[in-house]
Amino acid sequence: MTFQHYRQEVLALTMRWVRRLSREKFSMLFTLVQPMLFWLIFFGSLFQKAANIQILQAPNYMSFLAGGVVVMTVLNNGLAGGVDLLFDKENGFLERLMSTPIHRSSVILSRYLFVMAITGMQILVILSIAFVFGVRLETGLPGIAVILAIGMLFGVGLTAISMGLAFSVKSHGDFFSMLGFLSLPMIFLSSALVPLSAMPGWMQVVAMVNPMTWVIDAVRPLIITGWNAAIPQVGMAFVILAIFDAVCLYGGAKAFRRAIG
């Protein structure tokens, strides 16, 4: 197979995901708006006055929360990345697709590209709405590019987890149960909603081994502090994510090979 043929396969399969989402207008709108509407506006406004600015080390709670909302969006999109593949597996379409003369990796790559594109758009929407509410990105446009890069790297590992589960579980009920089991602890046992210094000791320990905390702690200074504080955190996040992605991709590839024989 030539690279040109492989590229056409990936593009065609990616457009299939796009067309599927475009036929579900409400779902498409909800996918883009929900993180911003619920977490940033409702949750941010609710705790704006209750937050201790000295503990947050941010101008206000909305500025502090923006980084957490960005990473929570990546988390939710990544962990949901295998849903459509699971439904394709259950209705037999995936088996028929695999029997055609296409490269099997094109199915996986197309799903990655689709999930990353949606995630990138959501991040830009969240940062735009945060700007409307007075949040100023201290690192400017280069900071947005770094935030997108960090989000994409985190999303790769999360999507690998999701697709690995999709190929491993027997029903979508099991799949969604496991997603809930993974997502809620990762959110609340991280620095997404409160800083580590405000957590009980045992929770701080757990949060420090949560990769989501390292991602948030890299994104947050890009928004509220500036490059001097952000660069060490960003460097550490890239190292953590390289290890995280390698482990997740290995597990996801193993589940994929086992599922398709």
mmCIF file of N, CA and C in Angstrom, residues 51-176:
data_model
loop_
_atom_site.group_PDB
_atom_site.id
_atom_site.type_symbol
_atom_site.label_atom_id
_atom_site.label_comp_id
_atom_site.label_asym_id
_atom_site.label_seq_id
_atom_site.Cartn_x
_atom_site.Cartn_y
_atom_site.Cartn_z
ATOM 1 N N ALA A 51 -14.136 31.437 46.830
ATOM 2 C CA ALA A 51 -12.736 31.037 46.677
ATOM 3 C C ALA A 51 -11.805 32.001 47.401
ATOM 4 N N ASN A 52 -10.780 31.458 48.008
ATOM 5 C CA ASN A 52 -9.739 32.232 48.675
ATOM 6 C C ASN A 52 -8.640 32.530 47.659
ATOM 7 N N ILE A 53 -8.524 33.794 47.278
ATOM 8 C CA ILE A 53 -7.600 34.175 46.210
ATOM 9 C C ILE A 53 -6.147 33.881 46.592
ATOM 10 N N GLN A 54 -5.811 34.042 47.883
ATOM 11 C CA GLN A 54 -4.434 33.780 48.310
ATOM 12 C C GLN A 54 -4.072 32.308 48.145
ATOM 13 N N ILE A 55 -5.028 31.423 48.434
ATOM 14 C CA ILE A 55 -4.777 29.992 48.265
ATOM 15 C C ILE A 55 -4.685 29.640 46.784
ATOM 16 N N LEU A 56 -5.561 30.245 45.989
ATOM 17 C CA LEU A 56 -5.587 29.933 44.557
ATOM 18 C C LEU A 56 -4.351 30.457 43.837
ATOM 19 N N GLN A 57 -3.790 31.570 44.325
ATOM 20 C CA GLN A 57 -2.687 32.251 43.644
ATOM 21 C C GLN A 57 -3.077 32.598 42.210
ATOM 22 N N ALA A 58 -4.279 33.141 42.080
ATOM 23 C CA ALA A 58 -4.822 33.551 40.789
ATOM 24 C C ALA A 58 -5.644 34.818 40.998
ATOM 25 N N PRO A 59 -5.855 35.616 39.948
ATOM 26 C CA PRO A 59 -6.640 36.846 40.102
ATOM 27 C C PRO A 59 -8.053 36.600 40.617
ATOM 28 N N ASN A 60 -8.657 35.494 40.207
ATOM 29 C CA ASN A 60 -10.007 35.131 40.642
ATOM 30 C C ASN A 60 -10.219 33.647 40.356
ATOM 31 N N TYR A 61 -11.347 33.127 40.835
ATOM 32 C CA TYR A 61 -11.583 31.689 40.675
ATOM 33 C C TYR A 61 -11.820 31.309 39.222
ATOM 34 N N MET A 62 -12.415 32.220 38.448
ATOM 35 C CA MET A 62 -12.651 31.929 37.037
ATOM 36 C C MET A 62 -11.327 31.706 36.303
ATOM 37 N N SER A 63 -10.339 32.534 36.611
ATOM 38 C CA SER A 63 -9.018 32.363 35.996
ATOM 39 C C SER A 63 -8.382 31.051 36.429
ATOM 40 N N PHE A 64 -8.534 30.726 37.715
ATOM 41 C CA PHE A 64 -7.991 29.469 38.231
ATOM 42 C C PHE A 64 -8.668 28.274 37.579
ATOM 43 N N LEU A 65 -9.991 28.343 37.426
ATOM 44 C CA LEU A 65 -10.761 27.211 36.925
ATOM 45 C C LEU A 65 -10.559 26.966 35.437
ATOM 46 N N ALA A 66 -10.228 28.015 34.683
ATOM 47 C CA ALA A 66 -10.142 27.883 33.224
ATOM 48 C C ALA A 66 -9.195 26.761 32.806
ATOM 49 N N GLY A 67 -8.026 26.692 33.425
ATOM 50 C CA GLY A 67 -7.083 25.626 33.088
ATOM 51 C C GLY A 67 -7.635 24.252 33.403
ATOM 52 N N GLY A 68 -8.327 24.144 34.542
ATOM 53 C CA GLY A 68 -8.937 22.870 34.904
ATOM 54 C C GLY A 68 -10.014 22.448 33.931
ATOM 55 N N VAL A 69 -10.810 23.411 33.470
ATOM 56 C CA VAL A 69 -11.883 23.099 32.523
ATOM 57 C C VAL A 69 -11.302 22.639 31.189
ATOM 58 N N VAL A 70 -10.228 23.277 30.754
ATOM 59 C CA VAL A 70 -9.569 22.849 29.512
ATOM 60 C C VAL A 70 -9.151 21.385 29.602
ATOM 61 N N VAL A 71 -8.508 21.020 30.701
ATOM 62 C CA VAL A 71 -8.000 19.651 30.839
ATOM 63 C C VAL A 71 -9.138 18.663 31.082
ATOM 64 N N MET A 72 -10.182 19.080 31.812
ATOM 65 C CA MET A 72 -11.342 18.201 31.992
ATOM 66 C C MET A 72 -12.017 17.910 30.660
ATOM 67 N N THR A 73 -12.032 18.887 29.780
ATOM 68 C CA THR A 73 -12.598 18.685 28.446
ATOM 69 C C THR A 73 -11.793 17.654 27.663
ATOM 70 N N VAL A 74 -10.473 17.761 27.743
ATOM 71 C CA VAL A 74 -9.616 16.762 27.095
ATOM 72 C C VAL A 74 -9.891 15.380 27.677
ATOM 73 N N LEU A 75 -10.024 15.311 29.003
ATOM 74 C CA LEU A 75 -10.298 14.032 29.668
ATOM 75 C C LEU A 75 -11.601 13.419 29.175
ATOM 76 N N ASN A 76 -12.667 14.204 29.183
ATOM 77 C CA ASN A 76 -13.976 13.676 28.784
ATOM 78 C C ASN A 76 -13.991 13.251 27.322
ATOM 79 N N ASN A 77 -13.394 14.054 26.451
ATOM 80 C CA ASN A 77 -13.358 13.693 25.031
ATOM 81 C C ASN A 77 -12.515 12.452 24.793
ATOM 82 N N GLY A 78 -11.360 12.391 25.450
ATOM 83 C CA GLY A 78 -10.486 11.241 25.259
ATOM 84 C C GLY A 78 -11.120 9.948 25.728
ATOM 85 N N LEU A 79 -11.719 9.973 26.927
ATOM 86 C CA LEU A 79 -12.326 8.759 27.462
ATOM 87 C C LEU A 79 -13.570 8.345 26.680
ATOM 88 N N ALA A 80 -14.192 9.299 25.984
ATOM 89 C CA ALA A 80 -15.345 8.964 25.139
ATOM 90 C C ALA A 80 -14.932 8.636 23.706
ATOM 91 N N GLY A 81 -13.639 8.684 23.422
ATOM 92 C CA GLY A 81 -13.171 8.506 22.050
ATOM 93 C C GLY A 81 -13.465 7.146 21.452
ATOM 94 N N GLY A 82 -13.627 6.129 22.284
ATOM 95 C CA GLY A 82 -13.880 4.787 21.772
ATOM 96 C C GLY A 82 -15.342 4.419 21.657
ATOM 97 N N VAL A 83 -16.244 5.347 22.018
ATOM 98 C CA VAL A 83 -17.677 5.027 22.052
ATOM 99 C C VAL A 83 -18.186 4.577 20.689
ATOM 100 N N ASP A 84 -17.903 5.361 19.652
ATOM 101 C CA ASP A 84 -18.420 5.014 18.322
ATOM 102 C C ASP A 84 -17.812 3.717 17.801
ATOM 103 N N LEU A 85 -16.549 3.461 18.130
ATOM 104 C CA LEU A 85 -15.949 2.184 17.738
ATOM 105 C C LEU A 85 -16.636 1.020 18.442
ATOM 106 N N LEU A 86 -17.030 1.241 19.692
ATOM 107 C CA LEU A 86 -17.745 0.199 20.432
ATOM 108 C C LEU A 86 -19.079 -0.117 19.770
ATOM 109 N N PHE A 87 -19.811 0.931 19.379
ATOM 110 C CA PHE A 87 -21.096 0.704 18.713
ATOM 111 C C PHE A 87 -20.900 0.036 17.353
ATOM 112 N N ASP A 88 -19.831 0.424 16.637
ATOM 113 C CA ASP A 88 -19.528 -0.246 15.369
ATOM 114 C C ASP A 88 -19.212 -1.721 15.590
ATOM 115 N N LYS A 89 -18.542 -2.014 16.694
ATOM 116 C CA LYS A 89 -18.236 -3.411 17.010
ATOM 117 C C LYS A 89 -19.513 -4.175 17.336
ATOM 118 N N GLU A 90 -20.415 -3.552 18.085
ATOM 119 C CA GLU A 90 -21.637 -4.236 18.507
ATOM 120 C C GLU A 90 -22.592 -4.483 17.345
ATOM 121 N N ASN A 91 -22.659 -3.546 16.380
ATOM 122 C CA ASN A 91 -23.591 -3.747 15.263
ATOM 123 C C ASN A 91 -22.962 -4.484 14.075
ATOM 124 N N GLY A 92 -21.709 -4.908 14.224
ATOM 125 C CA GLY A 92 -21.069 -5.718 13.199
ATOM 126 C C GLY A 92 -20.365 -4.938 12.108
ATOM 127 N N PHE A 93 -20.491 -3.592 12.123
ATOM 128 C CA PHE A 93 -19.869 -2.807 11.056
ATOM 129 C C PHE A 93 -18.347 -2.896 11.111
ATOM 130 N N LEU A 94 -17.789 -2.888 12.320
ATOM 131 C CA LEU A 94 -16.335 -2.937 12.447
ATOM 132 C C LEU A 94 -15.775 -4.230 11.862
ATOM 133 N N GLU A 95 -16.471 -5.329 12.084
ATOM 134 C CA GLU A 95 -16.018 -6.612 11.537
ATOM 135 C C GLU A 95 -16.047 -6.590 10.013
ATOM 136 N N ARG A 96 -17.117 -6.008 9.447
ATOM 137 C CA ARG A 96 -17.197 -5.908 7.984
ATOM 138 C C ARG A 96 -16.101 -4.989 7.448
ATOM 139 N N LEU A 97 -15.842 -3.903 8.180
ATOM 140 C CA LEU A 97 -14.811 -2.963 7.745
ATOM 141 C C LEU A 97 -13.438 -3.623 7.747
ATOM 142 N N MET A 98 -13.175 -4.424 8.762
ATOM 143 C CA MET A 98 -11.877 -5.089 8.861
ATOM 144 C C MET A 98 -11.686 -6.176 7.802
ATOM 145 N N SER A 99 -12.785 -6.637 7.211
ATOM 146 C CA SER A 99 -12.681 -7.664 6.168
ATOM 147 C C SER A 99 -12.368 -7.062 4.803
ATOM 148 N N THR A 100 -12.414 -5.730 4.703
ATOM 149 C CA THR A 100 -12.083 -5.062 3.447
ATOM 150 C C THR A 100 -10.568 -4.867 3.354
ATOM 151 N N PRO A 101 -10.052 -4.632 2.155
ATOM 152 C CA PRO A 101 -8.592 -4.491 1.987
ATOM 153 C C PRO A 101 -8.075 -3.113 2.397
ATOM 154 N N ILE A 102 -8.301 -2.727 3.645
ATOM 155 C CA ILE A 102 -7.753 -1.475 4.158
ATOM 156 C C ILE A 102 -6.732 -1.806 5.240
ATOM 157 N N HIS A 103 -5.861 -0.849 5.488
ATOM 158 C CA HIS A 103 -4.906 -1.024 6.575
ATOM 159 C C HIS A 103 -5.644 -0.801 7.893
ATOM 160 N N ARG A 104 -5.545 -1.747 8.792
ATOM 161 C CA ARG A 104 -6.332 -1.683 10.024
ATOM 162 C C ARG A 104 -5.999 -0.462 10.874
ATOM 163 N N SER A 105 -4.760 -0.029 10.816
ATOM 164 C CA SER A 105 -4.381 1.129 11.632
ATOM 165 C C SER A 105 -5.073 2.407 11.182
ATOM 166 N N SER A 106 -5.559 2.438 9.926
ATOM 167 C CA SER A 106 -6.239 3.643 9.446
ATOM 168 C C SER A 106 -7.532 3.892 10.210
ATOM 169 N N VAL A 107 -8.177 2.831 10.675
ATOM 170 C CA VAL A 107 -9.394 2.978 11.482
ATOM 171 C C VAL A 107 -9.063 3.684 12.788
ATOM 172 N N ILE A 108 -7.980 3.264 13.427
ATOM 173 C CA ILE A 108 -7.575 3.845 14.704
ATOM 174 C C ILE A 108 -7.100 5.280 14.520
ATOM 175 N N LEU A 109 -6.257 5.512 13.512
ATOM 176 C CA LEU A 109 -5.718 6.848 13.288
ATOM 177 C C LEU A 109 -6.823 7.843 12.964
ATOM 178 N N SER A 110 -7.811 7.424 12.165
ATOM 179 C CA SER A 110 -8.909 8.326 11.817
ATOM 180 C C SER A 110 -9.685 8.744 13.059
ATOM 181 N N ARG A 111 -9.847 7.802 13.980
ATOM 182 C CA ARG A 111 -10.569 8.131 15.212
ATOM 183 C C ARG A 111 -9.767 9.110 16.066
ATOM 184 N N TYR A 112 -8.461 8.901 16.131
ATOM 185 C CA TYR A 112 -7.600 9.841 16.852
ATOM 186 C C TYR A 112 -7.724 11.248 16.273
ATOM 187 N N LEU A 113 -7.636 11.351 14.960
ATOM 188 C CA LEU A 113 -7.690 12.662 14.316
ATOM 189 C C LEU A 113 -9.013 13.354 14.588
ATOM 190 N N PHE A 114 -10.102 12.601 14.539
ATOM 191 C CA PHE A 114 -11.417 13.184 14.782
ATOM 192 C C PHE A 114 -11.533 13.686 16.219
ATOM 193 N N VAL A 115 -11.155 12.852 17.173
ATOM 194 C CA VAL A 115 -11.256 13.234 18.589
ATOM 195 C C VAL A 115 -10.371 14.438 18.883
ATOM 196 N N MET A 116 -9.160 14.459 18.337
ATOM 197 C CA MET A 116 -8.260 15.575 18.583
ATOM 198 C C MET A 116 -8.792 16.866 17.962
ATOM 199 N N ALA A 117 -9.426 16.783 16.790
ATOM 200 C CA ALA A 117 -9.989 17.972 16.151
ATOM 201 C C ALA A 117 -11.118 18.556 16.993
ATOM 202 N N ILE A 118 -12.020 17.709 17.476
ATOM 203 C CA ILE A 118 -13.116 18.169 18.325
ATOM 204 C C ILE A 118 -12.572 18.765 19.616
ATOM 205 N N THR A 119 -11.583 18.101 20.202
ATOM 206 C CA THR A 119 -10.987 18.587 21.443
ATOM 207 C C THR A 119 -10.334 19.949 21.243
ATOM 208 N N GLY A 120 -9.612 20.106 20.153
ATOM 209 C CA GLY A 120 -8.974 21.382 19.865
ATOM 210 C C GLY A 120 -9.987 22.508 19.726
ATOM 211 N N MET A 121 -11.097 22.251 19.036
ATOM 212 C CA MET A 121 -12.138 23.268 18.895
ATOM 213 C C MET A 121 -12.735 23.628 20.244
ATOM 214 N N GLN A 122 -12.968 22.632 21.089
ATOM 215 C CA GLN A 122 -13.519 22.900 22.410
ATOM 216 C C GLN A 122 -12.571 23.742 23.253
ATOM 217 N N ILE A 123 -11.287 23.442 23.193
ATOM 218 C CA ILE A 123 -10.314 24.228 23.955
ATOM 219 C C ILE A 123 -10.354 25.688 23.522
ATOM 220 N N LEU A 124 -10.420 25.933 22.220
ATOM 221 C CA LEU A 124 -10.472 27.305 21.717
ATOM 222 C C LEU A 124 -11.753 28.003 22.148
ATOM 223 N N VAL A 125 -12.879 27.285 22.147
ATOM 224 C CA VAL A 125 -14.145 27.861 22.606
ATOM 225 C C VAL A 125 -14.052 28.226 24.085
ATOM 226 N N ILE A 126 -13.512 27.324 24.895
ATOM 227 C CA ILE A 126 -13.395 27.571 26.336
ATOM 228 C C ILE A 126 -12.522 28.791 26.610
ATOM 229 N N LEU A 127 -11.372 28.881 25.946
ATOM 230 C CA LEU A 127 -10.483 30.020 26.162
ATOM 231 C C LEU A 127 -11.126 31.320 25.688
ATOM 232 N N SER A 128 -11.910 31.254 24.619
ATOM 233 C CA SER A 128 -12.598 32.449 24.123
ATOM 234 C C SER A 128 -13.650 32.926 25.113
ATOM 235 N N ILE A 129 -14.444 32.002 25.636
ATOM 236 C CA ILE A 129 -15.470 32.371 26.613
ATOM 237 C C ILE A 129 -14.821 32.862 27.906
ATOM 238 N N ALA A 130 -13.728 32.220 28.308
ATOM 239 C CA ALA A 130 -13.011 32.678 29.501
ATOM 240 C C ALA A 130 -12.535 34.120 29.315
ATOM 241 N N PHE A 131 -12.094 34.451 28.107
ATOM 242 C CA PHE A 131 -11.664 35.822 27.811
ATOM 243 C C PHE A 131 -12.821 36.800 27.982
ATOM 244 N N VAL A 132 -14.000 36.412 27.516
ATOM 245 C CA VAL A 132 -15.190 37.258 27.665
ATOM 246 C C VAL A 132 -15.481 37.517 29.140
ATOM 247 N N PHE A 133 -15.213 36.522 29.996
ATOM 248 C CA PHE A 133 -15.468 36.655 31.428
ATOM 249 C C PHE A 133 -14.283 37.267 32.177
ATOM 250 N N GLY A 134 -13.347 37.824 31.448
ATOM 251 C CA GLY A 134 -12.274 38.569 32.087
ATOM 252 C C GLY A 134 -10.977 37.826 32.303
ATOM 253 N N VAL A 135 -10.885 36.587 31.837
ATOM 254 C CA VAL A 135 -9.647 35.818 31.995
ATOM 255 C C VAL A 135 -8.676 36.230 30.887
ATOM 256 N N ARG A 136 -7.484 36.643 31.273
ATOM 257 C CA ARG A 136 -6.479 37.073 30.302
ATOM 258 C C ARG A 136 -5.335 36.069 30.252
ATOM 259 N N LEU A 137 -5.075 35.565 29.066
ATOM 260 C CA LEU A 137 -4.015 34.577 28.874
ATOM 261 C C LEU A 137 -2.668 35.294 28.886
ATOM 262 N N GLU A 138 -1.887 35.081 29.942
ATOM 263 C CA GLU A 138 -0.644 35.822 30.134
ATOM 264 C C GLU A 138 0.411 35.496 29.085
ATOM 265 N N THR A 139 0.327 34.338 28.463
ATOM 266 C CA THR A 139 1.341 33.938 27.477
ATOM 267 C C THR A 139 0.892 34.174 26.035
ATOM 268 N N GLY A 140 -0.288 34.750 25.838
ATOM 269 C CA GLY A 140 -0.742 35.128 24.514
ATOM 270 C C GLY A 140 -0.973 33.964 23.559
ATOM 271 N N LEU A 141 -0.870 34.259 22.271
ATOM 272 C CA LEU A 141 -1.122 33.241 21.249
ATOM 273 C C LEU A 141 -0.138 32.065 21.313
ATOM 274 N N PRO A 142 1.156 32.299 21.575
ATOM 275 C CA PRO A 142 2.048 31.139 21.739
ATOM 276 C C PRO A 142 1.603 30.227 22.876
ATOM 277 N N GLY A 143 1.057 30.819 23.929
ATOM 278 C CA GLY A 143 0.550 30.013 25.041
ATOM 279 C C GLY A 143 -0.609 29.135 24.619
ATOM 280 N N ILE A 144 -1.480 29.665 23.755
ATOM 281 C CA ILE A 144 -2.596 28.864 23.249
ATOM 282 C C ILE A 144 -2.070 27.664 22.474
ATOM 283 N N ALA A 145 -1.041 27.885 21.659
ATOM 284 C CA ALA A 145 -0.451 26.780 20.888
ATOM 285 C C ALA A 145 0.112 25.707 21.814
ATOM 286 N N VAL A 146 0.758 26.126 22.906
ATOM 287 C CA VAL A 146 1.317 25.154 23.852
ATOM 288 C C VAL A 146 0.199 24.415 24.577
ATOM 289 N N ILE A 147 -0.861 25.134 24.951
ATOM 290 C CA ILE A 147 -2.012 24.494 25.605
ATOM 291 C C ILE A 147 -2.621 23.438 24.691
ATOM 292 N N LEU A 148 -2.770 23.774 23.407
ATOM 293 C CA LEU A 148 -3.304 22.803 22.446
ATOM 294 C C LEU A 148 -2.388 21.586 22.331
ATOM 295 N N ALA A 149 -1.079 21.821 22.301
ATOM 296 C CA ALA A 149 -0.133 20.704 22.184
ATOM 297 C C ALA A 149 -0.211 19.791 23.401
ATOM 298 N N ILE A 150 -0.269 20.390 24.594
ATOM 299 C CA ILE A 150 -0.377 19.593 25.820
ATOM 300 C C ILE A 150 -1.689 18.816 25.822
ATOM 301 N N GLY A 151 -2.774 19.499 25.433
ATOM 302 C CA GLY A 151 -4.075 18.835 25.389
ATOM 303 C C GLY A 151 -4.096 17.666 24.422
ATOM 304 N N MET A 152 -3.478 17.843 23.251
ATOM 305 C CA MET A 152 -3.444 16.760 22.272
ATOM 306 C C MET A 152 -2.651 15.564 22.793
ATOM 307 N N LEU A 153 -1.522 15.839 23.448
ATOM 308 C CA LEU A 153 -0.709 14.749 23.987
ATOM 309 C C LEU A 153 -1.468 13.975 25.063
ATOM 310 N N PHE A 154 -2.133 14.691 25.942
ATOM 311 C CA PHE A 154 -2.929 14.025 26.973
ATOM 312 C C PHE A 154 -4.073 13.247 26.337
ATOM 313 N N GLY A 155 -4.686 13.835 25.320
ATOM 314 C CA GLY A 155 -5.807 13.184 24.648
ATOM 315 C C GLY A 155 -5.428 11.899 23.945
ATOM 316 N N VAL A 156 -4.202 11.815 23.441
ATOM 317 C CA VAL A 156 -3.750 10.587 22.768
ATOM 318 C C VAL A 156 -3.799 9.402 23.722
ATOM 319 N N GLY A 157 -3.244 9.568 24.914
ATOM 320 C CA GLY A 157 -3.251 8.478 25.885
ATOM 321 C C GLY A 157 -4.644 8.115 26.345
ATOM 322 N N LEU A 158 -5.469 9.140 26.592
ATOM 323 C CA LEU A 158 -6.837 8.889 27.052
ATOM 324 C C LEU A 158 -7.659 8.174 25.985
ATOM 325 N N THR A 159 -7.497 8.586 24.734
ATOM 326 C CA THR A 159 -8.228 7.931 23.647
ATOM 327 C C THR A 159 -7.772 6.490 23.484
ATOM 328 N N ALA A 160 -6.493 6.241 23.703
ATOM 329 C CA ALA A 160 -5.987 4.863 23.651
ATOM 330 C C ALA A 160 -6.638 4.011 24.733
ATOM 331 N N ILE A 161 -6.806 4.581 25.933
ATOM 332 C CA ILE A 161 -7.498 3.864 27.014
ATOM 333 C C ILE A 161 -8.925 3.544 26.597
ATOM 334 N N SER A 162 -9.611 4.552 26.046
ATOM 335 C CA SER A 162 -11.006 4.378 25.657
ATOM 336 C C SER A 162 -11.165 3.325 24.566
ATOM 337 N N MET A 163 -10.315 3.381 23.553
ATOM 338 C CA MET A 163 -10.417 2.403 22.470
ATOM 339 C C MET A 163 -10.007 1.014 22.945
ATOM 340 N N GLY A 164 -9.039 0.948 23.849
ATOM 341 C CA GLY A 164 -8.681 -0.339 24.426
ATOM 342 C C GLY A 164 -9.844 -0.962 25.170
ATOM 343 N N LEU A 165 -10.577 -0.136 25.931
ATOM 344 C CA LEU A 165 -11.768 -0.628 26.633
ATOM 345 C C LEU A 165 -12.846 -1.046 25.639
ATOM 346 N N ALA A 166 -13.025 -0.247 24.574
ATOM 347 C CA ALA A 166 -14.052 -0.554 23.580
ATOM 348 C C ALA A 166 -13.813 -1.914 22.935
ATOM 349 N N PHE A 167 -12.559 -2.253 22.717
ATOM 350 C CA PHE A 167 -12.239 -3.543 22.105
ATOM 351 C C PHE A 167 -12.228 -4.684 23.114
ATOM 352 N N SER A 168 -12.243 -4.360 24.404
ATOM 353 C CA SER A 168 -12.105 -5.393 25.436
ATOM 354 C C SER A 168 -13.418 -5.779 26.104
ATOM 355 N N VAL A 169 -14.320 -4.802 26.317
ATOM 356 C CA VAL A 169 -15.544 -5.085 27.073
ATOM 357 C C VAL A 169 -16.566 -5.789 26.186
ATOM 358 N N LYS A 170 -17.534 -6.423 26.835
ATOM 359 C CA LYS A 170 -18.541 -7.190 26.108
ATOM 360 C C LYS A 170 -19.777 -6.370 25.752
ATOM 361 N N SER A 171 -20.028 -5.285 26.486
ATOM 362 C CA SER A 171 -21.238 -4.496 26.216
ATOM 363 C C SER A 171 -20.966 -3.028 26.506
ATOM 364 N N HIS A 172 -21.805 -2.161 25.918
ATOM 365 C CA HIS A 172 -21.619 -0.735 26.167
ATOM 366 C C HIS A 172 -21.966 -0.361 27.600
ATOM 367 N N GLY A 173 -22.786 -1.173 28.270
ATOM 368 C CA GLY A 173 -23.068 -0.922 29.680
ATOM 369 C C GLY A 173 -21.807 -1.018 30.523
ATOM 370 N N ASP A 174 -21.021 -2.061 30.277
ATOM 371 C CA ASP A 174 -19.740 -2.209 30.985
ATOM 372 C C ASP A 174 -18.795 -1.060 30.648
ATOM 373 N N PHE A 175 -18.812 -0.662 29.388
ATOM 374 C CA PHE A 175 -17.924 0.408 28.935
ATOM 375 C C PHE A 175 -18.208 1.711 29.677
ATOM 376 N N PHE A 176 -19.484 2.106 29.711
ATOM 377 C CA PHE A 176 -19.825 3.375 30.355
ATOM 378 C C PHE A 176 -19.644 3.316 31.868
#
